[in-house]
Short mmCIF file of C-alpha atoms and ligand atoms in Angstrom, two decimals:
data_model
loop_
_atom_site.label_atom_id
_atom_site.label_comp_id
_atom_site.label_asym_id
_atom_site.label_seq_id
_atom_site.Cartn_x
_atom_site.Cartn_y
_atom_site.Cartn_z
CA MET A 1 -44.21 -102.18 -85.54
CA ALA A 2 -42.11 -103.61 -82.66
CA THR A 3 -39.42 -104.67 -85.16
CA ASP A 4 -39.35 -101.18 -86.61
CA LEU A 5 -39.01 -99.62 -83.13
CA LEU A 6 -36.21 -102.01 -82.27
CA HIS A 7 -34.37 -101.23 -85.48
CA ARG A 8 -34.64 -97.44 -84.93
CA ARG A 9 -33.63 -97.86 -81.30
CA HIS A 10 -30.55 -99.95 -82.12
CA LYS A 11 -29.47 -97.36 -84.65
CA LEU A 12 -30.00 -94.41 -82.33
CA LEU A 13 -29.21 -95.74 -78.83
CA GLY A 14 -26.89 -98.63 -79.74
CA GLU A 15 -27.62 -102.36 -79.66
CA GLN A 16 -26.18 -102.65 -76.17
CA ALA A 17 -28.60 -100.11 -74.64
CA PRO A 18 -30.27 -102.26 -71.97
CA LEU A 19 -33.75 -103.65 -72.64
CA PHE A 20 -35.81 -105.99 -70.51
CA TYR A 21 -36.98 -109.42 -71.69
CA GLN A 22 -36.02 -111.70 -74.58
CA GLU A 23 -38.85 -110.11 -76.56
CA PRO A 24 -38.88 -106.44 -75.51
CA LEU A 25 -42.12 -104.88 -74.35
CA HIS A 26 -43.68 -101.86 -76.03
CA ILE A 27 -45.56 -100.19 -73.19
CA VAL A 28 -47.93 -97.36 -74.00
CA LYS A 29 -49.96 -96.73 -70.84
CA GLY A 30 -49.81 -97.16 -67.08
CA GLU A 31 -52.51 -97.03 -64.42
CA GLY A 32 -52.12 -98.09 -60.77
CA VAL A 33 -50.36 -101.46 -60.77
CA TRP A 34 -51.13 -102.05 -64.46
CA LEU A 35 -49.16 -101.50 -67.64
CA TYR A 36 -50.60 -101.85 -71.15
CA ASP A 37 -48.71 -102.72 -74.32
CA ALA A 38 -49.37 -101.42 -77.83
CA ASP A 39 -51.72 -104.37 -78.54
CA GLY A 40 -53.80 -103.55 -75.49
CA LYS A 41 -52.49 -106.49 -73.43
CA ARG A 42 -52.51 -105.76 -69.69
CA TYR A 43 -49.55 -106.61 -67.43
CA LEU A 44 -49.41 -106.68 -63.65
CA ASP A 45 -46.39 -104.57 -62.69
CA VAL A 46 -44.50 -106.38 -59.95
CA TYR A 47 -41.16 -104.77 -60.73
CA ASN A 48 -41.35 -100.98 -60.81
CA ASN A 49 -40.64 -99.15 -57.56
CA VAL A 50 -40.53 -95.70 -59.15
CA PRO A 51 -44.33 -95.36 -59.63
CA ASN A 52 -44.50 -96.20 -55.93
CA VAL A 53 -48.05 -94.95 -55.27
CA GLY A 54 -49.27 -96.35 -58.61
CA HIS A 55 -48.63 -95.48 -62.26
CA CYS A 56 -50.02 -92.06 -63.23
CA HIS A 57 -51.67 -91.52 -59.84
CA PRO A 58 -54.33 -88.83 -60.55
CA LYS A 59 -53.37 -86.74 -57.53
CA VAL A 60 -49.68 -86.64 -58.50
CA VAL A 61 -50.55 -85.92 -62.14
CA ALA A 62 -52.86 -83.06 -61.06
CA ALA A 63 -50.22 -81.56 -58.75
CA LEU A 64 -47.65 -81.70 -61.55
CA SER A 65 -49.87 -80.17 -64.19
CA ASP A 66 -51.33 -77.47 -61.90
CA GLN A 67 -47.87 -76.30 -60.86
CA ALA A 68 -46.53 -76.55 -64.43
CA ALA A 69 -49.38 -74.30 -65.55
CA THR A 70 -48.56 -71.75 -62.82
CA LEU A 71 -44.78 -71.47 -62.47
CA ASN A 72 -41.67 -73.52 -62.95
CA ILE A 73 -38.35 -71.94 -62.12
CA HIS A 74 -35.10 -72.74 -60.30
CA SER A 75 -34.66 -72.47 -56.55
CA ARG A 76 -32.84 -69.10 -56.32
CA TYR A 77 -36.12 -67.30 -55.61
CA LEU A 78 -38.28 -67.63 -52.53
CA HIS A 79 -41.03 -70.18 -53.04
CA ASP A 80 -43.19 -71.93 -50.45
CA THR A 81 -43.59 -75.35 -52.12
CA ILE A 82 -39.92 -76.29 -51.64
CA LEU A 83 -40.23 -75.45 -47.94
CA ASP A 84 -43.63 -77.08 -47.38
CA TYR A 85 -42.41 -80.21 -49.11
CA GLY A 86 -38.98 -80.30 -47.47
CA GLU A 87 -40.38 -79.82 -43.97
CA GLN A 88 -43.00 -82.53 -44.53
CA LEU A 89 -40.32 -84.89 -45.84
CA LEU A 90 -37.82 -84.31 -43.04
CA ALA A 91 -40.55 -84.70 -40.40
CA THR A 92 -40.70 -88.42 -41.32
CA MET A 93 -37.03 -88.92 -40.35
CA ASP A 94 -34.82 -88.82 -37.31
CA SER A 95 -34.50 -85.23 -36.04
CA SER A 96 -30.72 -85.32 -36.60
CA LEU A 97 -31.30 -85.30 -40.37
CA GLU A 98 -31.93 -81.59 -40.70
CA MET A 99 -30.65 -80.31 -44.05
CA LEU A 100 -31.97 -80.95 -47.52
CA PHE A 101 -30.29 -80.63 -50.93
CA LEU A 102 -32.58 -81.33 -53.88
CA CYS A 103 -31.36 -82.68 -57.20
CA CYS A 104 -32.73 -84.84 -60.02
CA THR A 105 -31.34 -88.41 -59.94
CA GLY A 106 -30.12 -90.98 -57.45
CA SER A 107 -26.66 -90.78 -59.03
CA GLU A 108 -26.48 -87.05 -58.38
CA ALA A 109 -27.71 -87.53 -54.80
CA ASN A 110 -24.97 -90.09 -54.13
CA GLU A 111 -22.38 -87.95 -55.88
CA LEU A 112 -23.28 -85.07 -53.59
CA ALA A 113 -23.24 -87.33 -50.53
CA LEU A 114 -19.69 -88.42 -51.40
CA ARG A 115 -18.60 -84.83 -51.98
CA MET A 116 -20.02 -83.80 -48.61
CA ALA A 117 -18.36 -86.67 -46.77
CA ARG A 118 -15.03 -85.96 -48.43
CA LYS A 119 -15.18 -82.22 -47.71
CA PHE A 120 -16.30 -82.70 -44.11
CA THR A 121 -13.67 -85.29 -43.21
CA GLY A 122 -10.93 -83.94 -45.47
CA LYS A 123 -10.36 -87.55 -46.60
CA GLN A 124 -11.05 -89.35 -49.89
CA GLY A 125 -11.35 -93.05 -49.11
CA VAL A 126 -14.78 -94.71 -49.28
CA ILE A 127 -15.85 -98.27 -48.52
CA CYS A 128 -18.70 -99.96 -50.39
CA SER A 129 -19.98 -103.51 -50.75
CA ASN A 130 -18.53 -105.88 -53.32
CA ALA A 131 -21.82 -106.15 -55.24
CA SER A 132 -22.89 -102.52 -55.23
CA TYR A 133 -24.41 -100.10 -57.69
CA HIS A 134 -24.95 -96.49 -56.69
CA GLY A 135 -25.32 -94.70 -60.03
CA ASN A 136 -23.59 -93.42 -63.12
CA THR A 137 -21.54 -90.27 -62.41
CA THR A 138 -17.75 -90.65 -62.43
CA ALA A 139 -17.35 -90.50 -58.64
CA VAL A 140 -20.23 -92.88 -58.01
CA ASP A 141 -19.26 -95.21 -60.83
CA ALA A 142 -15.86 -95.57 -59.10
CA LEU A 143 -17.75 -97.57 -56.46
CA ALA A 144 -19.45 -99.92 -58.94
CA THR A 145 -18.61 -103.52 -58.14
CA LEU A 146 -21.77 -105.40 -59.16
CA PHE A 147 -20.75 -106.30 -62.71
CA ASN A 148 -17.05 -105.89 -62.04
CA ASN A 149 -16.16 -109.12 -60.21
CA GLY A 150 -16.47 -107.37 -56.87
CA GLN A 151 -13.69 -104.92 -57.70
CA PRO A 152 -14.34 -101.18 -57.51
CA ASN A 153 -14.13 -99.25 -60.76
CA GLY A 154 -12.01 -96.32 -59.57
CA PRO A 155 -9.53 -94.86 -57.06
CA HIS A 156 -9.98 -94.21 -53.30
CA VAL A 157 -12.45 -97.09 -52.96
CA GLU A 158 -12.27 -100.39 -51.11
CA ALA A 159 -15.01 -103.02 -51.42
CA VAL A 160 -15.91 -105.45 -48.64
CA ASP A 161 -18.05 -108.59 -48.66
CA TYR A 162 -21.63 -107.92 -47.66
CA PRO A 163 -23.01 -110.10 -44.85
CA ASN A 164 -25.35 -112.81 -46.07
CA GLU A 165 -26.89 -115.34 -43.71
CA TYR A 166 -27.86 -117.63 -46.61
CA ARG A 167 -24.25 -117.79 -47.85
CA PRO A 168 -22.28 -116.87 -44.73
CA LEU A 169 -18.52 -116.25 -44.83
CA GLN A 170 -16.75 -119.42 -43.64
CA GLY A 171 -20.10 -120.80 -42.47
CA LEU A 172 -20.08 -118.37 -39.54
CA GLN A 173 -23.24 -117.22 -37.77
CA GLY A 174 -24.45 -114.46 -35.45
CA GLN A 175 -21.79 -112.37 -33.73
CA ALA A 176 -18.97 -114.42 -35.25
CA LEU A 177 -20.26 -113.53 -38.73
CA ILE A 178 -20.55 -109.86 -37.73
CA ASP A 179 -16.99 -109.90 -36.38
CA ALA A 180 -15.64 -111.35 -39.63
CA HIS A 181 -17.30 -108.56 -41.62
CA LEU A 182 -16.21 -105.83 -39.21
CA GLN A 183 -12.67 -107.13 -39.57
CA GLN A 184 -12.91 -106.66 -43.35
CA ILE A 185 -13.93 -103.05 -42.76
CA ARG A 186 -10.98 -102.51 -40.39
CA ILE A 187 -8.62 -103.91 -43.01
CA ALA A 188 -10.13 -101.72 -45.72
CA ILE A 189 -9.74 -98.60 -43.53
CA THR A 190 -6.09 -99.44 -42.86
CA LYS A 191 -5.51 -99.94 -46.57
CA LEU A 192 -7.12 -96.60 -47.50
CA GLU A 193 -5.08 -94.85 -44.82
CA SER A 194 -1.80 -96.45 -45.84
CA GLN A 195 -2.45 -95.53 -49.50
CA GLY A 196 -2.83 -91.89 -48.49
CA SER A 197 -6.55 -91.71 -49.32
CA GLY A 198 -7.61 -91.57 -45.69
CA PHE A 199 -11.08 -92.69 -44.61
CA ALA A 200 -14.13 -90.53 -45.41
CA GLY A 201 -16.84 -93.12 -44.80
CA VAL A 202 -18.96 -96.04 -45.90
CA LEU A 203 -21.67 -95.93 -48.59
CA PHE A 204 -24.17 -98.77 -48.25
CA CYS A 205 -27.79 -99.36 -49.16
CA PRO A 206 -29.34 -100.16 -45.74
CA LEU A 207 -31.25 -103.08 -47.29
CA LEU A 208 -28.37 -104.14 -49.60
CA ALA A 209 -30.96 -104.12 -52.37
CA ASN A 210 -28.73 -104.51 -55.43
CA GLU A 211 -26.73 -107.15 -53.56
CA GLY A 212 -29.87 -109.32 -53.54
CA LEU A 213 -31.48 -108.24 -50.26
CA PRO A 214 -29.50 -110.63 -48.03
CA ASN A 215 -30.53 -111.20 -44.44
CA THR A 216 -27.76 -109.73 -42.33
CA PRO A 217 -27.08 -110.88 -38.76
CA PRO A 218 -29.01 -108.64 -36.31
CA GLY A 219 -26.71 -105.96 -34.95
CA TYR A 220 -24.43 -105.81 -37.99
CA MET A 221 -25.50 -102.37 -39.25
CA GLN A 222 -25.23 -100.74 -35.80
CA GLN A 223 -21.83 -102.26 -35.07
CA MET A 224 -20.63 -101.28 -38.54
CA ALA A 225 -21.84 -97.69 -37.95
CA ASP A 226 -20.03 -97.57 -34.58
CA LEU A 227 -16.81 -98.81 -36.19
CA VAL A 228 -17.05 -96.25 -39.00
CA HIS A 229 -17.54 -93.42 -36.51
CA TYR A 230 -14.74 -94.69 -34.28
CA HIS A 231 -12.39 -94.33 -37.25
CA GLY A 232 -13.61 -90.79 -38.02
CA GLY A 233 -15.70 -91.74 -41.06
CA LEU A 234 -19.30 -90.90 -41.94
CA LEU A 235 -22.11 -93.35 -42.56
CA ILE A 236 -23.86 -92.71 -45.87
CA PHE A 237 -27.00 -94.68 -46.62
CA ASP A 238 -28.20 -94.91 -50.20
CA GLU A 239 -31.99 -95.01 -49.81
CA VAL A 240 -32.69 -94.68 -53.53
CA GLN A 241 -34.34 -98.11 -53.48
CA ALA A 242 -34.83 -98.57 -49.75
CA GLY A 243 -36.81 -95.40 -49.08
CA PHE A 244 -40.45 -94.31 -49.25
CA GLY A 245 -42.08 -97.20 -47.43
CA ARG A 246 -40.66 -100.03 -49.50
CA SER A 247 -39.37 -101.92 -46.46
CA GLY A 248 -42.52 -101.50 -44.38
CA SER A 249 -40.82 -98.62 -42.53
CA MET A 250 -40.85 -95.18 -44.13
CA TRP A 251 -37.04 -95.35 -44.47
CA GLY A 252 -34.67 -98.24 -44.88
CA HIS A 253 -32.52 -96.89 -42.06
CA GLN A 254 -35.51 -97.01 -39.71
CA ASN A 255 -36.04 -100.59 -40.84
CA VAL A 256 -32.49 -101.54 -39.85
CA GLY A 257 -32.53 -99.25 -36.79
CA VAL A 258 -29.48 -97.11 -37.64
CA THR A 259 -29.55 -93.38 -38.50
CA PRO A 260 -26.97 -92.36 -41.10
CA ASP A 261 -25.02 -89.09 -41.16
CA ILE A 262 -25.95 -88.53 -44.81
CA MET A 263 -28.59 -90.23 -46.94
CA SER A 264 -29.60 -90.14 -50.57
CA LEU A 265 -33.10 -90.49 -52.00
CA GLY A 266 -34.38 -90.87 -55.54
CA LYS A 267 -36.47 -93.22 -57.65
CA PRO A 268 -39.96 -93.22 -55.99
CA MET A 269 -39.63 -89.66 -54.70
CA GLY A 270 -41.68 -88.07 -57.52
CA ASN A 271 -43.52 -91.25 -58.62
CA GLY A 272 -41.69 -91.02 -61.96
CA HIS A 273 -40.91 -87.32 -62.07
CA PRO A 274 -37.11 -86.87 -61.73
CA ILE A 275 -36.55 -85.59 -58.20
CA ALA A 276 -33.87 -86.80 -55.78
CA ALA A 277 -32.24 -85.54 -52.59
CA THR A 278 -29.27 -85.66 -50.29
CA ILE A 279 -30.22 -85.20 -46.64
CA CYS A 280 -27.70 -84.76 -43.85
CA ARG A 281 -26.82 -83.62 -40.36
CA ARG A 282 -26.79 -79.84 -39.91
CA ASP A 283 -23.04 -79.61 -39.15
CA ILE A 284 -22.21 -81.52 -42.35
CA GLY A 285 -24.63 -79.51 -44.49
CA GLU A 286 -23.53 -76.11 -43.12
CA PHE A 287 -19.85 -77.04 -43.53
CA PHE A 288 -20.47 -78.03 -47.14
CA ARG A 289 -22.53 -74.90 -47.91
CA ALA A 290 -19.73 -72.72 -46.52
CA GLU A 291 -17.13 -74.43 -48.72
CA VAL A 292 -19.06 -74.97 -51.95
CA MET A 293 -21.61 -72.85 -53.85
CA TYR A 294 -23.77 -75.87 -54.64
CA PHE A 295 -26.55 -75.11 -57.09
CA ASN A 296 -28.66 -77.42 -59.21
CA THR A 297 -30.71 -75.81 -61.99
CA PHE A 298 -33.60 -78.27 -61.90
CA GLY A 299 -33.21 -79.51 -58.32
CA GLY A 300 -35.95 -78.13 -56.07
CA ASN A 301 -38.02 -76.50 -58.82
CA PRO A 302 -41.68 -75.92 -57.87
CA VAL A 303 -43.04 -78.60 -60.23
CA SER A 304 -40.73 -81.28 -58.80
CA CYS A 305 -41.56 -80.22 -55.25
CA ALA A 306 -45.30 -80.27 -56.01
CA ALA A 307 -44.94 -83.83 -57.34
CA GLY A 308 -42.90 -84.89 -54.30
CA LYS A 309 -45.44 -83.35 -51.94
CA ALA A 310 -48.36 -85.05 -53.69
CA VAL A 311 -46.54 -88.40 -53.30
CA LEU A 312 -46.22 -87.87 -49.54
CA ASP A 313 -49.87 -86.78 -49.30
CA VAL A 314 -51.11 -89.86 -51.18
CA PHE A 315 -48.88 -91.99 -49.01
CA GLU A 316 -50.68 -90.77 -45.90
CA GLU A 317 -54.20 -90.55 -47.35
CA GLU A 318 -54.09 -94.11 -48.68
CA ASN A 319 -52.31 -95.46 -45.61
CA LEU A 320 -49.77 -97.13 -47.86
CA LEU A 321 -47.31 -98.05 -45.12
CA ASN A 322 -49.98 -100.19 -43.57
CA ASN A 323 -50.72 -101.72 -46.95
CA VAL A 324 -47.06 -102.66 -47.38
CA LEU A 325 -47.06 -104.50 -44.05
CA ASN A 326 -50.36 -106.33 -44.71
CA ILE A 327 -49.61 -107.42 -48.26
CA ALA A 328 -46.01 -108.32 -47.43
CA THR A 329 -47.13 -110.74 -44.72
CA TYR A 330 -49.69 -112.28 -47.06
CA LEU A 331 -47.22 -112.60 -49.92
CA ARG A 332 -44.47 -114.01 -47.71
CA THR A 333 -46.72 -116.86 -46.55
CA ALA A 334 -47.60 -117.66 -50.17
CA CYS A 335 -43.95 -117.55 -51.30
CA LEU A 336 -42.87 -119.81 -48.44
CA SER A 337 -45.51 -122.30 -49.46
CA LEU A 338 -44.19 -122.24 -53.06
CA ALA A 339 -40.68 -122.80 -51.67
CA GLU A 340 -41.96 -125.94 -49.93
CA GLN A 341 -43.22 -127.27 -53.26
CA TYR A 342 -40.22 -126.25 -55.39
CA SER A 343 -36.69 -126.90 -54.13
CA LEU A 344 -35.52 -124.50 -56.87
CA ILE A 345 -36.46 -121.71 -54.43
CA GLY A 346 -33.54 -121.89 -52.01
CA ASP A 347 -34.41 -118.84 -49.93
CA VAL A 348 -37.34 -116.45 -49.55
CA ARG A 349 -36.33 -113.03 -48.21
CA ASN A 350 -38.28 -109.83 -47.93
CA ARG A 351 -38.24 -106.39 -46.41
CA GLY A 352 -41.78 -105.18 -46.72
CA LEU A 353 -42.84 -105.27 -50.36
CA PHE A 354 -39.36 -106.01 -51.64
CA PHE A 355 -38.97 -109.74 -52.14
CA ALA A 356 -35.93 -111.71 -53.25
CA LEU A 357 -36.46 -115.36 -54.13
CA GLU A 358 -33.05 -116.98 -54.52
CA LEU A 359 -33.10 -119.80 -57.07
CA VAL A 360 -30.59 -122.63 -56.65
CA GLU A 361 -29.93 -125.79 -58.64
CA ASP A 362 -29.49 -127.75 -55.45
CA PRO A 363 -30.45 -126.71 -51.92
CA VAL A 364 -27.23 -128.19 -50.49
CA THR A 365 -24.64 -126.84 -52.94
CA LYS A 366 -26.72 -123.66 -53.47
CA THR A 367 -25.40 -123.35 -57.04
CA PRO A 368 -27.06 -120.23 -58.49
CA ALA A 369 -29.84 -121.23 -60.94
CA SER A 370 -29.32 -118.36 -63.39
CA GLN A 371 -30.95 -120.08 -66.38
CA ALA A 372 -34.06 -120.95 -64.41
CA SER A 373 -34.31 -117.37 -63.26
CA GLN A 374 -34.11 -116.07 -66.86
CA PHE A 375 -36.72 -118.60 -67.96
CA ILE A 376 -39.15 -117.70 -65.19
CA VAL A 377 -38.86 -113.93 -65.67
CA ASN A 378 -39.61 -114.30 -69.40
CA ALA A 379 -42.34 -116.91 -68.94
CA MET A 380 -44.12 -114.72 -66.38
CA LYS A 381 -43.97 -111.78 -68.75
CA ALA A 382 -45.63 -113.92 -71.44
CA GLU A 383 -48.38 -114.63 -68.89
CA GLY A 384 -48.85 -110.93 -68.10
CA VAL A 385 -46.82 -110.51 -64.89
CA LEU A 386 -43.67 -108.37 -64.87
CA ILE A 387 -40.83 -109.20 -62.50
CA SER A 388 -37.03 -109.14 -62.90
CA ASN A 389 -33.88 -110.60 -61.39
CA ILE A 390 -30.93 -109.38 -59.31
CA GLY A 391 -27.70 -110.57 -57.74
CA GLU A 392 -24.21 -111.20 -59.00
CA HIS A 393 -25.44 -114.22 -61.00
CA GLY A 394 -28.87 -112.85 -61.88
CA HIS A 395 -30.41 -115.87 -60.13
CA ILE A 396 -32.55 -114.02 -57.60
CA LEU A 397 -36.13 -113.18 -58.57
CA LYS A 398 -36.78 -109.53 -57.80
CA ILE A 399 -40.33 -108.76 -56.76
CA ARG A 400 -40.85 -105.07 -56.02
CA PRO A 401 -44.28 -103.77 -57.07
CA PRO A 402 -45.83 -100.34 -56.62
CA ILE A 403 -46.86 -100.30 -52.96
CA CYS A 404 -50.57 -99.89 -53.72
CA PHE A 405 -50.42 -103.65 -54.54
CA SER A 406 -53.50 -105.55 -53.33
CA LYS A 407 -54.20 -109.10 -52.11
CA GLU A 408 -55.79 -109.91 -55.47
CA ASN A 409 -52.62 -108.67 -57.19
CA ALA A 410 -50.55 -110.86 -54.86
CA ASP A 411 -52.75 -113.88 -55.70
CA GLN A 412 -52.25 -113.31 -59.42
CA LEU A 413 -48.48 -113.02 -58.94
CA VAL A 414 -48.23 -116.22 -56.89
CA HIS A 415 -50.48 -118.16 -59.25
CA CYS A 416 -48.39 -117.10 -62.25
CA LEU A 417 -45.09 -117.78 -60.47
CA GLY A 418 -46.31 -121.27 -59.46
CA HIS A 419 -47.30 -122.01 -63.04
CA CYS A 420 -43.96 -120.83 -64.46
CA LEU A 421 -42.04 -122.89 -61.87
CA GLN A 422 -44.07 -125.87 -63.09
CA LEU A 423 -43.22 -125.06 -66.73
CA TRP A 424 -39.50 -124.89 -65.86
CA GLN A 425 -39.70 -128.21 -64.02
CA ALA A 426 -41.50 -129.86 -66.95
CA GLN A 427 -38.89 -128.53 -69.37
CA GLN A 428 -36.08 -129.90 -67.20
CA HIS A 429 -37.72 -133.35 -67.06
CA ARG A 430 -38.09 -133.36 -70.85
CA GLY A 431 -34.41 -132.42 -71.19
CA THR A 432 -33.14 -135.29 -69.00
N1 PMP B 501 -28.63 -96.10 -55.93
C1 PMP B 501 -29.26 -97.28 -56.07
C2 PMP B 501 -29.33 -98.19 -54.89
C3 PMP B 501 -29.83 -97.63 -57.28
O1 PMP B 501 -30.45 -98.82 -57.41
C4 PMP B 501 -29.76 -96.71 -58.36
C5 PMP B 501 -30.40 -97.01 -59.70
N2 PMP B 501 -30.66 -98.31 -60.00
C6 PMP B 501 -29.10 -95.51 -58.17
C7 PMP B 501 -28.56 -95.23 -56.95
C8 PMP B 501 -28.95 -94.50 -59.29
O2 PMP B 501 -30.13 -93.80 -59.47
P1 PMP B 501 -30.41 -93.01 -60.84
O3 PMP B 501 -30.53 -94.04 -61.93
O4 PMP B 501 -31.66 -92.24 -60.58
O5 PMP B 501 -29.26 -92.10 -61.08
#
């Protein structure tokens, strides 16, 4: 059965279409934090951030199906759900973020954010990090550096190193490390200006999620924002991964204490239903509206808005932000204790229920342990726990479960991770 699916898939989607795991999973059902394969085997989902409030949450499913059975149409008619939802969403943010543009994917939301910044400033140049991924449209793909040796994929883009306290530039720390990174931004601005692109702004994920969730020196984000504004640019935060409570704050920018001029949302926004948004300051949004007749056929339709609203309601009813904080503290303690037992774990980082465990061959040289990471991800899957890896070398274990994760779920994860670390160690001893 699985072989047949794989064969049909290769033929239709191409052999290079990405698939997780050495032996791909055939998932047929989801419920809460659980996924079930075609043989009825149950997996603990510790990877998927899209079904943020739990796979197939009954309240979200009911909101979707009720609205689908009543009306689904584009947003060029008056409808209350888009307004009820939008007002509820914006009430969770800084009051300066006043205007909402709804679309369908994180890529589209970032594309729109770039368009707005470029229109508003009249400049083209954008700065991103040198291990970034912000989506798949042409303009956004121009910023892709993650699998591109740190080099942006298109014009009008400059990439800078992202700050990382575990692997600091020139061994610097604190303000000296911040200064070194700010200097890179100054140089990038000068370069964009001298090339004729000008400087429209910076696009960063506030948590630097795809970069591997590095700890940045306190104060970096604020000083970076000040520098960007000083040079007439806008600060765009990509909250596609960072948003909706993941970090223990409702928004990643609240977690790092810096309000952007424009932000993009996606992934968990509809708990799996494709809804995304670009949110911005009123002056930027009004300027853009006056210049461009922006319309998105599916963006802001009543079914999407009903799903988005149900997600926010569940979030409050189940006090999920509190759950993130409680479980994150519990899980962090357990991960730190594993790190004491296994020197393979060089660094344990987390922002709420987003954990990055950086695996290194040697704690002094910090050589990325990419093979170990691959082994552990696949071994854990065989034992019924789904995680993944991130980072330029794929050596960072990525732990990012639905946020309804419980203590018992955390215990199962840690137990399985400990066992797979043991298996890797035993295999290494046998090999030497
Ligand atoms: N921004 C970030 C930070 C992402 O991780 C992703 C997807 N991995 C995107 C944007 C693109 O979102 P989508 O796939 O919904 O277009």
